[in-house]
PDB file of C-alpha atoms in Angstrom:
ATOM      1  CA  MET A 192       0.000   0.000   0.000  1.00  0.00           C
ATOM      2  CA  LYS A 193       1.455   3.286  -1.096  1.00  0.00           C
ATOM      3  CA  LYS A 194       1.370   5.845   1.689  1.00  0.00           C
ATOM      4  CA  VAL A 195       1.249   9.594   1.627  1.00  0.00           C
ATOM      5  CA  LEU A 196       3.219  10.511   4.724  1.00  0.00           C
ATOM      6  CA  PHE A 197       3.561  13.897   6.367  1.00  0.00           C
ATOM      7  CA  THR A 198       6.074  14.169   9.209  1.00  0.00           C
ATOM      8  CA  LEU A 199       5.868  17.068  11.648  1.00  0.00           C
ATOM      9  CA  LEU A 200       8.564  17.851  14.211  1.00  0.00           C
ATOM     10  CA  ALA A 201       7.667  19.985  17.234  1.00  0.00           C
ATOM     11  CA  LEU A 202       9.952  21.353  19.950  1.00  0.00           C
ATOM     12  CA  GLY A 203       8.896  21.043  23.588  1.00  0.00           C
ATOM     13  CA  ALA A 204       7.911  24.263  25.368  1.00  0.00           C
ATOM     14  CA  ALA A 205       9.460  26.177  28.278  1.00  0.00           C
ATOM     15  CA  SER A 206      11.962  23.693  29.699  1.00  0.00           C
ATOM     16  CA  GLY A 207      13.482  22.710  26.393  1.00  0.00           C
ATOM     17  CA  GLY A 208      11.537  19.422  26.307  1.00  0.00           C
ATOM     18  CA  ALA A 209      12.219  16.406  24.113  1.00  0.00           C
ATOM     19  CA  LEU A 210      11.621  16.320  20.360  1.00  0.00           C
ATOM     20  CA  ALA A 211       8.273  14.713  19.424  1.00  0.00           C
ATOM     21  CA  GLN A 212       7.366  13.144  16.077  1.00  0.00           C
ATOM     22  CA  SER A 213       3.920  12.867  14.499  1.00  0.00           C
ATOM     23  CA  SER A 214       2.825  11.159  11.303  1.00  0.00           C
ATOM     24  CA  VAL A 215      -0.404  11.049   9.310  1.00  0.00           C
ATOM     25  CA  THR A 216      -1.024   8.506   6.550  1.00  0.00           C
ATOM     26  CA  MET A 217      -3.734   8.681   3.904  1.00  0.00           C
ATOM     27  CA  TYR A 218      -4.771   5.338   2.402  1.00  0.00           C
ATOM     28  CA  GLY A 219      -7.629   3.762   0.528  1.00  0.00           C
ATOM     29  CA  VAL A 220      -9.176   1.085  -1.662  1.00  0.00           C
ATOM     30  CA  ALA A 221     -10.989   1.557  -4.968  1.00  0.00           C
ATOM     31  CA  ASP A 222     -12.815  -1.660  -5.877  1.00  0.00           C
ATOM     32  CA  ALA A 223     -15.489  -2.236  -8.518  1.00  0.00           C
ATOM     33  CA  GLY A 224     -16.730  -5.329 -10.285  1.00  0.00           C
ATOM     34  CA  LEU A 225     -19.497  -7.143 -12.105  1.00  0.00           C
ATOM     35  CA  VAL A 226     -21.844  -9.218  -9.950  1.00  0.00           C
ATOM     36  CA  PHE A 227     -24.126 -11.895 -11.393  1.00  0.00           C
ATOM     37  CA  ASP A 228     -26.650 -13.403  -8.944  1.00  0.00           C
ATOM     38  CA  LYS A 229     -29.050 -16.287  -9.563  1.00  0.00           C
ATOM     39  CA  ASP A 230     -31.695 -17.667  -7.209  1.00  0.00           C
ATOM     40  CA  ALA A 231     -33.093 -21.190  -6.932  1.00  0.00           C
ATOM     41  CA  ALA A 232     -35.854 -20.362  -9.429  1.00  0.00           C
ATOM     42  CA  GLY A 233     -33.289 -19.272 -12.029  1.00  0.00           C
ATOM     43  CA  ASP A 234     -34.038 -15.553 -11.800  1.00  0.00           C
ATOM     44  CA  ARG A 235     -30.958 -13.406 -12.363  1.00  0.00           C
ATOM     45  CA  VAL A 236     -29.787 -10.002 -11.144  1.00  0.00           C
ATOM     46  CA  ASN A 237     -26.768  -8.503 -12.931  1.00  0.00           C
ATOM     47  CA  ARG A 238     -25.110  -5.275 -11.799  1.00  0.00           C
ATOM     48  CA  VAL A 239     -21.979  -3.208 -11.389  1.00  0.00           C
ATOM     49  CA  ALA A 240     -21.065  -3.174  -7.695  1.00  0.00           C
ATOM     50  CA  SER A 241     -18.589  -1.389  -5.460  1.00  0.00           C
ATOM     51  CA  GLY A 242     -16.377  -3.168  -2.966  1.00  0.00           C
ATOM     52  CA  VAL A 243     -16.756  -6.738  -4.187  1.00  0.00           C
ATOM     53  CA  ALA A 244     -13.414  -8.062  -2.914  1.00  0.00           C
ATOM     54  CA  SER A 245     -12.764  -5.259  -0.389  1.00  0.00           C
ATOM     55  CA  GLY A 246     -14.996  -2.378   0.629  1.00  0.00           C
ATOM     56  CA  SER A 247     -14.047   0.828  -1.199  1.00  0.00           C
ATOM     57  CA  ARG A 248     -12.760   3.419   1.275  1.00  0.00           C
ATOM     58  CA  ILE A 249     -10.553   6.372   2.021  1.00  0.00           C
ATOM     59  CA  GLY A 250      -8.937   6.753   5.402  1.00  0.00           C
ATOM     60  CA  PHE A 251      -6.497   8.625   7.567  1.00  0.00           C
ATOM     61  CA  LYS A 252      -4.443   7.207  10.393  1.00  0.00           C
ATOM     62  CA  GLY A 253      -1.935   8.920  12.604  1.00  0.00           C
ATOM     63  CA  LYS A 254       0.486   8.449  15.436  1.00  0.00           C
ATOM     64  CA  GLU A 255       2.224  10.907  17.752  1.00  0.00           C
ATOM     65  CA  ASP A 256       5.166   9.914  19.909  1.00  0.00           C
ATOM     66  CA  LEU A 257       4.467  11.214  23.421  1.00  0.00           C
ATOM     67  CA  GLY A 258       7.735   9.999  24.904  1.00  0.00           C
ATOM     68  CA  ALA A 259       8.580   7.208  27.365  1.00  0.00           C
ATOM     69  CA  GLY A 260       7.269   4.616  24.897  1.00  0.00           C
ATOM     70  CA  LEU A 261       3.761   6.120  24.821  1.00  0.00           C
ATOM     71  CA  ALA A 262       2.011   7.195  21.622  1.00  0.00           C
ATOM     72  CA  ALA A 263      -1.350   8.686  20.675  1.00  0.00           C
ATOM     73  CA  THR A 264      -3.083   7.097  17.662  1.00  0.00           C
ATOM     74  CA  PHE A 265      -6.206   7.649  15.581  1.00  0.00           C
ATOM     75  CA  VAL A 266      -8.042   6.175  12.588  1.00  0.00           C
ATOM     76  CA  LEU A 267     -10.769   7.871  10.510  1.00  0.00           C
ATOM     77  CA  GLU A 268     -12.051   5.712   7.650  1.00  0.00           C
ATOM     78  CA  SER A 269     -14.900   6.532   5.271  1.00  0.00           C
ATOM     79  CA  GLY A 270     -16.601   4.005   3.011  1.00  0.00           C
ATOM     80  CA  PHE A 271     -17.997   4.902  -0.411  1.00  0.00           C
ATOM     81  CA  ASN A 272     -19.742   3.247  -3.348  1.00  0.00           C
ATOM     82  CA  ILE A 273     -17.532   3.615  -6.397  1.00  0.00           C
ATOM     83  CA  ASP A 274     -20.364   2.619  -8.764  1.00  0.00           C
ATOM     84  CA  THR A 275     -22.526   5.603  -7.751  1.00  0.00           C
ATOM     85  CA  GLY A 276     -20.178   7.914  -5.849  1.00  0.00           C
ATOM     86  CA  THR A 277     -22.379   7.817  -2.759  1.00  0.00           C
ATOM     87  CA  SER A 278     -21.274   7.284   0.835  1.00  0.00           C
ATOM     88  CA  GLY A 279     -21.398   3.827   2.379  1.00  0.00           C
ATOM     89  CA  GLN A 280     -22.502   2.640   5.839  1.00  0.00           C
ATOM     90  CA  GLY A 281     -25.779   4.519   5.613  1.00  0.00           C
ATOM     91  CA  GLY A 282     -24.156   7.834   4.742  1.00  0.00           C
ATOM     92  CA  ARG A 283     -21.940   8.088   7.834  1.00  0.00           C
ATOM     93  CA  LEU A 284     -18.948  10.357   7.367  1.00  0.00           C
ATOM     94  CA  PHE A 285     -16.508   7.845   8.868  1.00  0.00           C
ATOM     95  CA  GLY A 286     -18.751   4.796   8.895  1.00  0.00           C
ATOM     96  CA  ARG A 287     -16.064   2.166   8.552  1.00  0.00           C
ATOM     97  CA  GLN A 288     -13.902   3.177  11.531  1.00  0.00           C
ATOM     98  CA  ALA A 289     -13.477   6.213  13.772  1.00  0.00           C
ATOM     99  CA  TYR A 290     -11.397   5.953  16.919  1.00  0.00           C
ATOM    100  CA  VAL A 291      -8.613   7.487  18.984  1.00  0.00           C
ATOM    101  CA  GLY A 292      -6.341   5.839  21.524  1.00  0.00           C
ATOM    102  CA  LEU A 293      -3.099   5.419  23.408  1.00  0.00           C
ATOM    103  CA  THR A 294      -0.507   2.678  22.949  1.00  0.00           C
ATOM    104  CA  GLY A 295       2.565   1.771  24.954  1.00  0.00           C
ATOM    105  CA  SER A 296       4.429  -1.023  26.680  1.00  0.00           C
ATOM    106  CA  ALA A 297       1.340  -1.887  28.758  1.00  0.00           C
ATOM    107  CA  GLY A 298      -0.826  -2.379  25.652  1.00  0.00           C
ATOM    108  CA  ALA A 299      -3.273  -0.210  23.741  1.00  0.00           C
ATOM    109  CA  VAL A 300      -6.605   1.437  24.588  1.00  0.00           C
ATOM    110  CA  THR A 301      -8.881   2.730  21.815  1.00  0.00           C
ATOM    111  CA  LEU A 302     -12.273   4.459  21.918  1.00  0.00           C
ATOM    112  CA  GLY A 303     -14.839   4.914  19.131  1.00  0.00           C
ATOM    113  CA  ARG A 304     -16.462   2.989  16.285  1.00  0.00           C
ATOM    114  CA  GLN A 305     -14.326  -0.097  15.760  1.00  0.00           C
ATOM    115  CA  TYR A 306     -14.268  -3.628  14.384  1.00  0.00           C
ATOM    116  CA  SER A 307     -15.202  -6.244  16.956  1.00  0.00           C
ATOM    117  CA  PRO A 308     -12.524  -8.793  17.979  1.00  0.00           C
ATOM    118  CA  TYR A 309     -14.895 -11.509  16.704  1.00  0.00           C
ATOM    119  CA  TYR A 310     -15.082  -9.995  13.223  1.00  0.00           C
ATOM    120  CA  LEU A 311     -11.305  -9.580  12.965  1.00  0.00           C
ATOM    121  CA  ALA A 312     -10.762 -13.238  13.907  1.00  0.00           C
ATOM    122  CA  LEU A 313     -13.228 -14.390  11.246  1.00  0.00           C
ATOM    123  CA  ARG A 314     -11.816 -12.055   8.586  1.00  0.00           C
ATOM    124  CA  ASP A 315      -8.084 -12.319   9.222  1.00  0.00           C
ATOM    125  CA  VAL A 316      -7.713 -15.878  10.528  1.00  0.00           C
ATOM    126  CA  ALA A 317     -10.570 -18.193   9.524  1.00  0.00           C
ATOM    127  CA  ASP A 318     -11.779 -16.952   6.132  1.00  0.00           C
ATOM    128  CA  PRO A 319      -9.429 -17.394   3.129  1.00  0.00           C
ATOM    129  CA  PHE A 320     -11.684 -14.955   1.208  1.00  0.00           C
ATOM    130  CA  VAL A 321     -11.029 -12.298   3.911  1.00  0.00           C
ATOM    131  CA  ILE A 322     -14.779 -11.471   3.984  1.00  0.00           C
ATOM    132  CA  GLY A 323     -14.783 -10.703   0.258  1.00  0.00           C
ATOM    133  CA  LEU A 324     -16.058 -11.998  -3.089  1.00  0.00           C
ATOM    134  CA  ALA A 325     -18.898 -14.501  -3.444  1.00  0.00           C
ATOM    135  CA  GLY A 326     -17.124 -16.839  -1.023  1.00  0.00           C
ATOM    136  CA  THR A 327     -17.201 -14.537   1.997  1.00  0.00           C
ATOM    137  CA  ALA A 328     -17.892 -16.349   5.248  1.00  0.00           C
ATOM    138  CA  SER A 329     -20.386 -13.593   6.128  1.00  0.00           C
ATOM    139  CA  ASN A 330     -22.889 -15.187   3.721  1.00  0.00           C
ATOM    140  CA  ILE A 331     -23.595 -17.841   6.350  1.00  0.00           C
ATOM    141  CA  MET A 332     -21.669 -17.039   9.525  1.00  0.00           C
ATOM    142  CA  ALA A 333     -22.306 -14.231  12.020  1.00  0.00           C
ATOM    143  CA  THR A 334     -19.840 -11.360  11.624  1.00  0.00           C
ATOM    144  CA  ASN A 335     -20.607  -8.706  14.276  1.00  0.00           C
ATOM    145  CA  TYR A 336     -18.825  -6.198  12.025  1.00  0.00           C
ATOM    146  CA  ARG A 337     -18.515  -2.918  13.892  1.00  0.00           C
ATOM    147  CA  VAL A 338     -19.439  -1.681  17.348  1.00  0.00           C
ATOM    148  CA  ASP A 339     -20.301   1.937  18.149  1.00  0.00           C
ATOM    149  CA  ASN A 340     -19.228   3.590  21.410  1.00  0.00           C
ATOM    150  CA  MET A 341     -16.641   0.880  22.002  1.00  0.00           C
ATOM    151  CA  VAL A 342     -13.706   0.848  24.405  1.00  0.00           C
ATOM    152  CA  GLN A 343     -11.079  -1.762  23.583  1.00  0.00           C
ATOM    153  CA  TYR A 344      -7.937  -2.855  25.395  1.00  0.00           C
ATOM    154  CA  THR A 345      -5.265  -4.899  23.611  1.00  0.00           C
ATOM    155  CA  THR A 346      -2.585  -6.517  25.744  1.00  0.00           C
ATOM    156  CA  PRO A 347       1.105  -6.786  24.906  1.00  0.00           C
ATOM    157  CA  THR A 348       2.300 -10.194  23.683  1.00  0.00           C
ATOM    158  CA  TRP A 349       3.586 -12.586  26.342  1.00  0.00           C
ATOM    159  CA  SER A 350       5.031 -15.974  25.321  1.00  0.00           C
ATOM    160  CA  LYS A 351       3.244 -15.762  21.946  1.00  0.00           C
ATOM    161  CA  LEU A 352      -0.081 -14.990  23.657  1.00  0.00           C
ATOM    162  CA  SER A 353      -2.097 -11.765  23.471  1.00  0.00           C
ATOM    163  CA  ALA A 354      -5.689 -10.747  24.125  1.00  0.00           C
ATOM    164  CA  ASP A 355      -8.357  -8.134  23.300  1.00  0.00           C
ATOM    165  CA  LEU A 356     -11.184  -6.979  25.559  1.00  0.00           C
ATOM    166  CA  ALA A 357     -14.003  -4.838  24.136  1.00  0.00           C
ATOM    167  CA  TYR A 358     -17.075  -3.161  25.609  1.00  0.00           C
ATOM    168  CA  GLY A 359     -19.643  -1.266  23.540  1.00  0.00           C
ATOM    169  CA  PHE A 360     -21.828   1.095  25.571  1.00  0.00           C
ATOM    170  CA  GLY A 361     -25.530   0.892  24.736  1.00  0.00           C
ATOM    171  CA  GLU A 362     -25.961   4.494  25.872  1.00  0.00           C
ATOM    172  CA  VAL A 363     -29.604   4.057  26.939  1.00  0.00           C
ATOM    173  CA  ALA A 364     -30.575   6.251  29.882  1.00  0.00           C
ATOM    174  CA  GLY A 365     -31.420   4.336  33.036  1.00  0.00           C
ATOM    175  CA  ASP A 366     -30.182   0.917  31.899  1.00  0.00           C
ATOM    176  CA  ASN A 367     -26.570   0.237  30.918  1.00  0.00           C
ATOM    177  CA  ALA A 368     -27.434  -3.239  29.616  1.00  0.00           C
ATOM    178  CA  LYS A 369     -29.730  -2.139  26.770  1.00  0.00           C
ATOM    179  CA  ASN A 370     -28.001  -2.369  23.347  1.00  0.00           C
ATOM    180  CA  ARG A 371     -24.741  -3.241  25.090  1.00  0.00           C
ATOM    181  CA  SER A 372     -22.007  -5.260  23.349  1.00  0.00           C
ATOM    182  CA  MET A 373     -19.215  -7.236  24.971  1.00  0.00           C
ATOM    183  CA  GLY A 374     -16.461  -9.225  23.357  1.00  0.00           C
ATOM    184  CA  GLY A 375     -12.917 -10.429  23.507  1.00  0.00           C
ATOM    185  CA  ALA A 376     -10.304 -12.639  21.927  1.00  0.00           C
ATOM    186  CA  VAL A 377      -7.233 -14.633  22.911  1.00  0.00           C
ATOM    187  CA  HIS A 378      -4.528 -15.128  20.267  1.00  0.00           C
ATOM    188  CA  TYR A 379      -1.685 -17.639  20.078  1.00  0.00           C
ATOM    189  CA  ILE A 380       0.700 -16.779  17.246  1.00  0.00           C
ATOM    190  CA  ASP A 381       3.829 -18.832  16.619  1.00  0.00           C
ATOM    191  CA  GLY A 382       5.396 -18.184  13.227  1.00  0.00           C
ATOM    192  CA  PRO A 383       3.073 -19.626  10.561  1.00  0.00           C
ATOM    193  CA  LEU A 384       0.452 -20.667  13.139  1.00  0.00           C
ATOM    194  CA  ASN A 385      -2.359 -18.396  14.334  1.00  0.00           C
ATOM    195  CA  VAL A 386      -4.999 -19.730  16.727  1.00  0.00           C
ATOM    196  CA  THR A 387      -7.655 -17.297  17.986  1.00  0.00           C
ATOM    197  CA  LEU A 388     -10.558 -17.949  20.348  1.00  0.00           C
ATOM    198  CA  THR A 389     -13.118 -15.127  20.386  1.00  0.00           C
ATOM    199  CA  HIS A 390     -16.566 -14.369  21.783  1.00  0.00           C
ATOM    200  CA  HIS A 391     -19.165 -11.660  21.099  1.00  0.00           C
ATOM    201  CA  ARG A 392     -22.374 -10.887  22.988  1.00  0.00           C
ATOM    202  CA  LYS A 393     -24.985  -8.318  21.981  1.00  0.00           C
ATOM    203  CA  GLU A 394     -28.019  -7.272  24.071  1.00  0.00           C
ATOM    204  CA  ASN A 395     -31.249  -6.236  22.380  1.00  0.00           C
ATOM    205  CA  ALA A 396     -32.878  -2.821  22.845  1.00  0.00           C
ATOM    206  CA  LEU A 397     -34.730  -3.958  25.979  1.00  0.00           C
ATOM    207  CA  ALA A 398     -31.914  -6.103  27.435  1.00  0.00           C
ATOM    208  CA  THR A 399     -34.354  -9.019  27.527  1.00  0.00           C
ATOM    209  CA  GLN A 400     -32.603 -11.108  24.864  1.00  0.00           C
ATOM    210  CA  GLN A 401     -29.090 -11.425  23.506  1.00  0.00           C
ATOM    211  CA  THR A 402     -27.095 -12.993  20.695  1.00  0.00           C
ATOM    212  CA  ARG A 403     -23.952 -14.920  21.584  1.00  0.00           C
ATOM    213  CA  ASN A 404     -21.268 -16.110  19.173  1.00  0.00           C
ATOM    214  CA  THR A 405     -18.080 -17.997  19.990  1.00  0.00           C
ATOM    215  CA  LEU A 406     -15.486 -18.737  17.309  1.00  0.00           C
ATOM    216  CA  LEU A 407     -12.322 -20.820  17.207  1.00  0.00           C
ATOM    217  CA  ALA A 408     -10.298 -19.625  14.196  1.00  0.00           C
ATOM    218  CA  THR A 409      -7.077 -21.211  12.953  1.00  0.00           C
ATOM    219  CA  ARG A 410      -4.703 -20.384  10.128  1.00  0.00           C
ATOM    220  CA  TYR A 411      -1.473 -22.187   9.214  1.00  0.00           C
ATOM    221  CA  ASP A 412       0.910 -21.165   6.443  1.00  0.00           C
ATOM    222  CA  PHE A 413       2.633 -24.236   4.969  1.00  0.00           C
ATOM    223  CA  GLY A 414       4.551 -22.079   2.482  1.00  0.00           C
ATOM    224  CA  VAL A 415       3.055 -23.438  -0.731  1.00  0.00           C
ATOM    225  CA  VAL A 416      -0.477 -23.294   0.675  1.00  0.00           C
ATOM    226  CA  GLN A 417      -2.240 -21.687   3.627  1.00  0.00           C
ATOM    227  CA  GLY A 418      -4.906 -23.685   5.447  1.00  0.00           C
ATOM    228  CA  ASN A 419      -7.867 -22.097   7.257  1.00  0.00           C
ATOM    229  CA  PHE A 420     -10.350 -23.492   9.761  1.00  0.00           C
ATOM    230  CA  GLY A 421     -13.178 -22.043  11.801  1.00  0.00           C
ATOM    231  CA  TYR A 422     -15.745 -23.443  14.193  1.00  0.00           C
ATOM    232  CA  ALA A 423     -18.515 -21.179  15.524  1.00  0.00           C
ATOM    233  CA  ASP A 424     -21.113 -21.846  18.210  1.00  0.00           C
ATOM    234  CA  ASN A 425     -24.103 -19.484  18.016  1.00  0.00           C
ATOM    235  CA  ARG A 426     -27.159 -18.534  20.050  1.00  0.00           C
ATOM    236  CA  ALA A 427     -29.794 -16.278  18.455  1.00  0.00           C
ATOM    237  CA  LEU A 428     -32.160 -13.762  20.090  1.00  0.00           C
ATOM    238  CA  ASP A 429     -34.880 -16.431  20.330  1.00  0.00           C
ATOM    239  CA  ASN A 430     -32.384 -18.667  22.174  1.00  0.00           C
ATOM    240  CA  SER A 431     -32.119 -21.107  19.248  1.00  0.00           C
ATOM    241  CA  LYS A 432     -28.707 -22.653  18.705  1.00  0.00           C
ATOM    242  CA  SER A 433     -26.577 -23.374  15.662  1.00  0.00           C
ATOM    243  CA  ASN A 434     -22.977 -24.022  14.730  1.00  0.00           C
ATOM    244  CA  ASP A 435     -20.803 -23.413  11.680  1.00  0.00           C
ATOM    245  CA  ILE A 436     -17.741 -25.227  10.347  1.00  0.00           C
ATOM    246  CA  LEU A 437     -15.423 -23.569   7.810  1.00  0.00           C
ATOM    247  CA  VAL A 438     -12.474 -25.187   6.024  1.00  0.00           C
ATOM    248  CA  GLY A 439     -10.509 -23.457   3.283  1.00  0.00           C
ATOM    249  CA  PHE A 440      -7.182 -22.692   1.717  1.00  0.00           C
ATOM    250  CA  SER A 441      -5.285 -20.137  -0.324  1.00  0.00           C
ATOM    251  CA  ALA A 442      -2.395 -20.972  -2.641  1.00  0.00           C
ATOM    252  CA  PRO A 443      -0.123 -18.531  -4.532  1.00  0.00           C
ATOM    253  CA  PHE A 444       1.187 -19.371  -7.995  1.00  0.00           C
ATOM    254  CA  GLY A 445       3.401 -16.513  -9.126  1.00  0.00           C
ATOM    255  CA  ALA A 446       1.149 -13.510  -9.699  1.00  0.00           C
ATOM    256  CA  THR A 447      -1.983 -15.632  -9.154  1.00  0.00           C
ATOM    257  CA  LYS A 448      -3.537 -16.668  -5.850  1.00  0.00           C
ATOM    258  CA  LEU A 449      -6.300 -19.265  -5.649  1.00  0.00           C
ATOM    259  CA  VAL A 450      -8.725 -19.385  -2.716  1.00  0.00           C
ATOM    260  CA  ALA A 451     -11.481 -21.850  -1.843  1.00  0.00           C
ATOM    261  CA  SER A 452     -13.684 -22.710   1.117  1.00  0.00           C
ATOM    262  CA  TYR A 453     -16.544 -24.877   2.323  1.00  0.00           C
ATOM    263  CA  ILE A 454     -18.933 -23.789   5.103  1.00  0.00           C
ATOM    264  CA  ARG A 455     -21.595 -25.927   6.763  1.00  0.00           C
ATOM    265  CA  HIS A 456     -24.311 -24.308   8.893  1.00  0.00           C
ATOM    266  CA  ASN A 457     -26.047 -26.667  11.314  1.00  0.00           C
ATOM    267  CA  ASP A 458     -29.325 -25.276  12.649  1.00  0.00           C
ATOM    268  CA  LYS A 459     -30.174 -27.023  15.938  1.00  0.00           C
ATOM    269  CA  SER A 460     -33.697 -25.616  16.194  1.00  0.00           C
ATOM    270  CA  ASN A 461     -36.798 -27.669  15.383  1.00  0.00           C
ATOM    271  CA  ALA A 462     -36.915 -25.986  11.965  1.00  0.00           C
ATOM    272  CA  ASN A 463     -33.546 -27.572  11.077  1.00  0.00           C
ATOM    273  CA  ARG A 464     -32.753 -24.895   8.475  1.00  0.00           C
ATOM    274  CA  ASP A 465     -29.297 -26.131   7.508  1.00  0.00           C
ATOM    275  CA  ALA A 466     -27.160 -24.720   4.687  1.00  0.00           C
ATOM    276  CA  GLN A 467     -23.887 -25.387   2.869  1.00  0.00           C
ATOM    277  CA  GLN A 468     -21.679 -23.037   0.863  1.00  0.00           C
ATOM    278  CA  TRP A 469     -18.983 -23.947  -1.659  1.00  0.00           C
ATOM    279  CA  ALA A 470     -16.819 -21.184  -3.108  1.00  0.00           C
ATOM    280  CA  ILE A 471     -13.727 -20.659  -5.232  1.00  0.00           C
ATOM    281  CA  GLY A 472     -11.900 -17.509  -6.284  1.00  0.00           C
ATOM    282  CA  ALA A 473      -8.713 -16.157  -7.819  1.00  0.00           C
ATOM    283  CA  PHE A 474      -6.654 -12.970  -7.693  1.00  0.00           C
ATOM    284  CA  TYR A 475      -4.155 -11.876 -10.347  1.00  0.00           C
ATOM    285  CA  ALA A 476      -1.669  -9.175  -9.333  1.00  0.00           C
ATOM    286  CA  LEU A 477      -1.091  -6.534 -12.000  1.00  0.00           C
ATOM    287  CA  SER A 478       1.273  -4.728  -9.604  1.00  0.00           C
ATOM    288  CA  LYS A 479       1.839  -4.408  -5.876  1.00  0.00           C
ATOM    289  CA  ARG A 480      -1.240  -2.191  -5.615  1.00  0.00           C
ATOM    290  CA  SER A 481      -3.618  -3.406  -8.338  1.00  0.00           C
ATOM    291  CA  ASP A 482      -5.193  -6.774  -8.996  1.00  0.00           C
ATOM    292  CA  LEU A 483      -7.952  -8.478 -10.966  1.00  0.00           C
ATOM    293  CA  TYR A 484     -10.253 -10.947  -9.236  1.00  0.00           C
ATOM    294  CA  THR A 485     -12.983 -13.453  -9.880  1.00  0.00           C
ATOM    295  CA  GLY A 486     -15.088 -15.606  -7.596  1.00  0.00           C
ATOM    296  CA  TYR A 487     -18.008 -17.996  -7.530  1.00  0.00           C
ATOM    297  CA  GLY A 488     -20.116 -19.106  -4.584  1.00  0.00           C
ATOM    298  CA  HIS A 489     -23.122 -21.394  -4.248  1.00  0.00           C
ATOM    299  CA  ILE A 490     -25.356 -22.017  -1.230  1.00  0.00           C
ATOM    300  CA  SER A 491     -27.635 -25.024  -0.776  1.00  0.00           C
ATOM    301  CA  ASN A 492     -30.459 -24.114   1.610  1.00  0.00           C
ATOM    302  CA  LYS A 493     -32.600 -26.709   3.373  1.00  0.00           C
ATOM    303  CA  ASN A 494     -36.042 -26.600   5.023  1.00  0.00           C
ATOM    304  CA  GLY A 495     -36.681 -22.977   4.156  1.00  0.00           C
ATOM    305  CA  ALA A 496     -33.270 -21.512   5.039  1.00  0.00           C
ATOM    306  CA  THR A 497     -32.786 -18.169   3.268  1.00  0.00           C
ATOM    307  CA  PHE A 498     -29.020 -17.605   3.070  1.00  0.00           C
ATOM    308  CA  VAL A 499     -27.873 -15.713  -0.051  1.00  0.00           C
ATOM    309  CA  VAL A 500     -24.516 -15.165  -1.764  1.00  0.00           C
ATOM    310  CA  GLY A 501     -23.183 -11.657  -1.201  1.00  0.00           C
ATOM    311  CA  ASN A 502     -19.680 -10.168  -1.188  1.00  0.00           C
ATOM    312  CA  ALA A 503     -17.571  -7.684   0.780  1.00  0.00           C
ATOM    313  CA  THR A 504     -20.227  -4.930   0.471  1.00  0.00           C
ATOM    314  CA  ASP A 505     -23.489  -6.379  -0.895  1.00  0.00           C
ATOM    315  CA  ASP A 506     -25.780  -8.764   0.982  1.00  0.00           C
ATOM    316  CA  GLY A 507     -26.671 -10.586  -2.231  1.00  0.00           C
ATOM    317  CA  THR A 508     -29.958 -11.621  -3.838  1.00  0.00           C
ATOM    318  CA  GLY A 509     -29.638 -15.289  -4.873  1.00  0.00           C
ATOM    319  CA  ASN A 510     -28.212 -18.604  -3.778  1.00  0.00           C
ATOM    320  CA  SER A 511     -25.363 -18.439  -6.309  1.00  0.00           C
ATOM    321  CA  GLY A 512     -23.135 -15.582  -7.397  1.00  0.00           C
ATOM    322  CA  PHE A 513     -20.291 -14.874  -9.800  1.00  0.00           C
ATOM    323  CA  ASN A 514     -17.914 -11.894  -9.529  1.00  0.00           C
ATOM    324  CA  LEU A 515     -15.386 -10.326 -11.881  1.00  0.00           C
ATOM    325  CA  GLY A 516     -13.611  -7.071 -11.089  1.00  0.00           C
ATOM    326  CA  MET A 517     -10.602  -4.945 -10.239  1.00  0.00           C
ATOM    327  CA  ARG A 518      -9.158  -3.563  -7.009  1.00  0.00           C
ATOM    328  CA  HIS A 519      -6.612  -0.778  -6.501  1.00  0.00           C
ATOM    329  CA  THR A 520      -5.082   0.113  -3.133  1.00  0.00           C
ATOM    330  CA  PHE A 521      -3.234   3.321  -2.312  1.00  0.00           C
TER     331      PHE A 521
END
């Protein structure tokens, strides 16, 4: 990713304090592609879509050295739809991420609109499609994307172990439990191995019901191929239970990278609305910052299950989807 970097040097005041350094980086993704959806009845929806492999965005991130190993950080990231030029995330100015924090030897604390630890484990560890293209794990599995009003603490790494703790304030007067989110993750990273155990809990608007999702995500890089695995245990607002199993891989061949995955959703309710997804995709690097991509995903729904094939930005309209597009990062 090419960075536009501005470095500012400021002298300390009265007592001739230490020199401090600040940096601000502008970055982004421009992604657009063709999406072809088909439902079980054979009806088709064809369109140009934004953010098929990765959500289109523009962002700013910064860091200021405060001395003694402490630094102030921030991220402001805005999503947009490159096919229409409109804002994403419901028109929010910085709908993708918006937070500020402190980092140092004792860990990092951030406050604002942030990705949940659960989502990051699914995206970065379990899913070879990285929550993109027609094979995204979000077609079937819970994602818990972003949490508003969130405070997160990330520990330093000790003996290859680290952890995240996150709390999203519901901000309802008179009852702190309403709309509240809580989550966390424990990571074990040893060279090519990444094992993450994460949990996310979300209260409803009355704090009478809650969703709960627990995910074990594993990734191992064998060199010639990377293997991915995920197992999720879920409880919905109505207290029904389900679990998901994901297995996948990615394999580079020169400028080309192949990805594939299989996901099985097991609905444990009386309705038994199970589903399976098969998906395959490929990326071809035109340069370090630009690539072409294609992907295909198909979902088999049972007993009235209604899962559809989407991508990094769209929810999808049918039980199969084909993508073809281009992505540029800067």
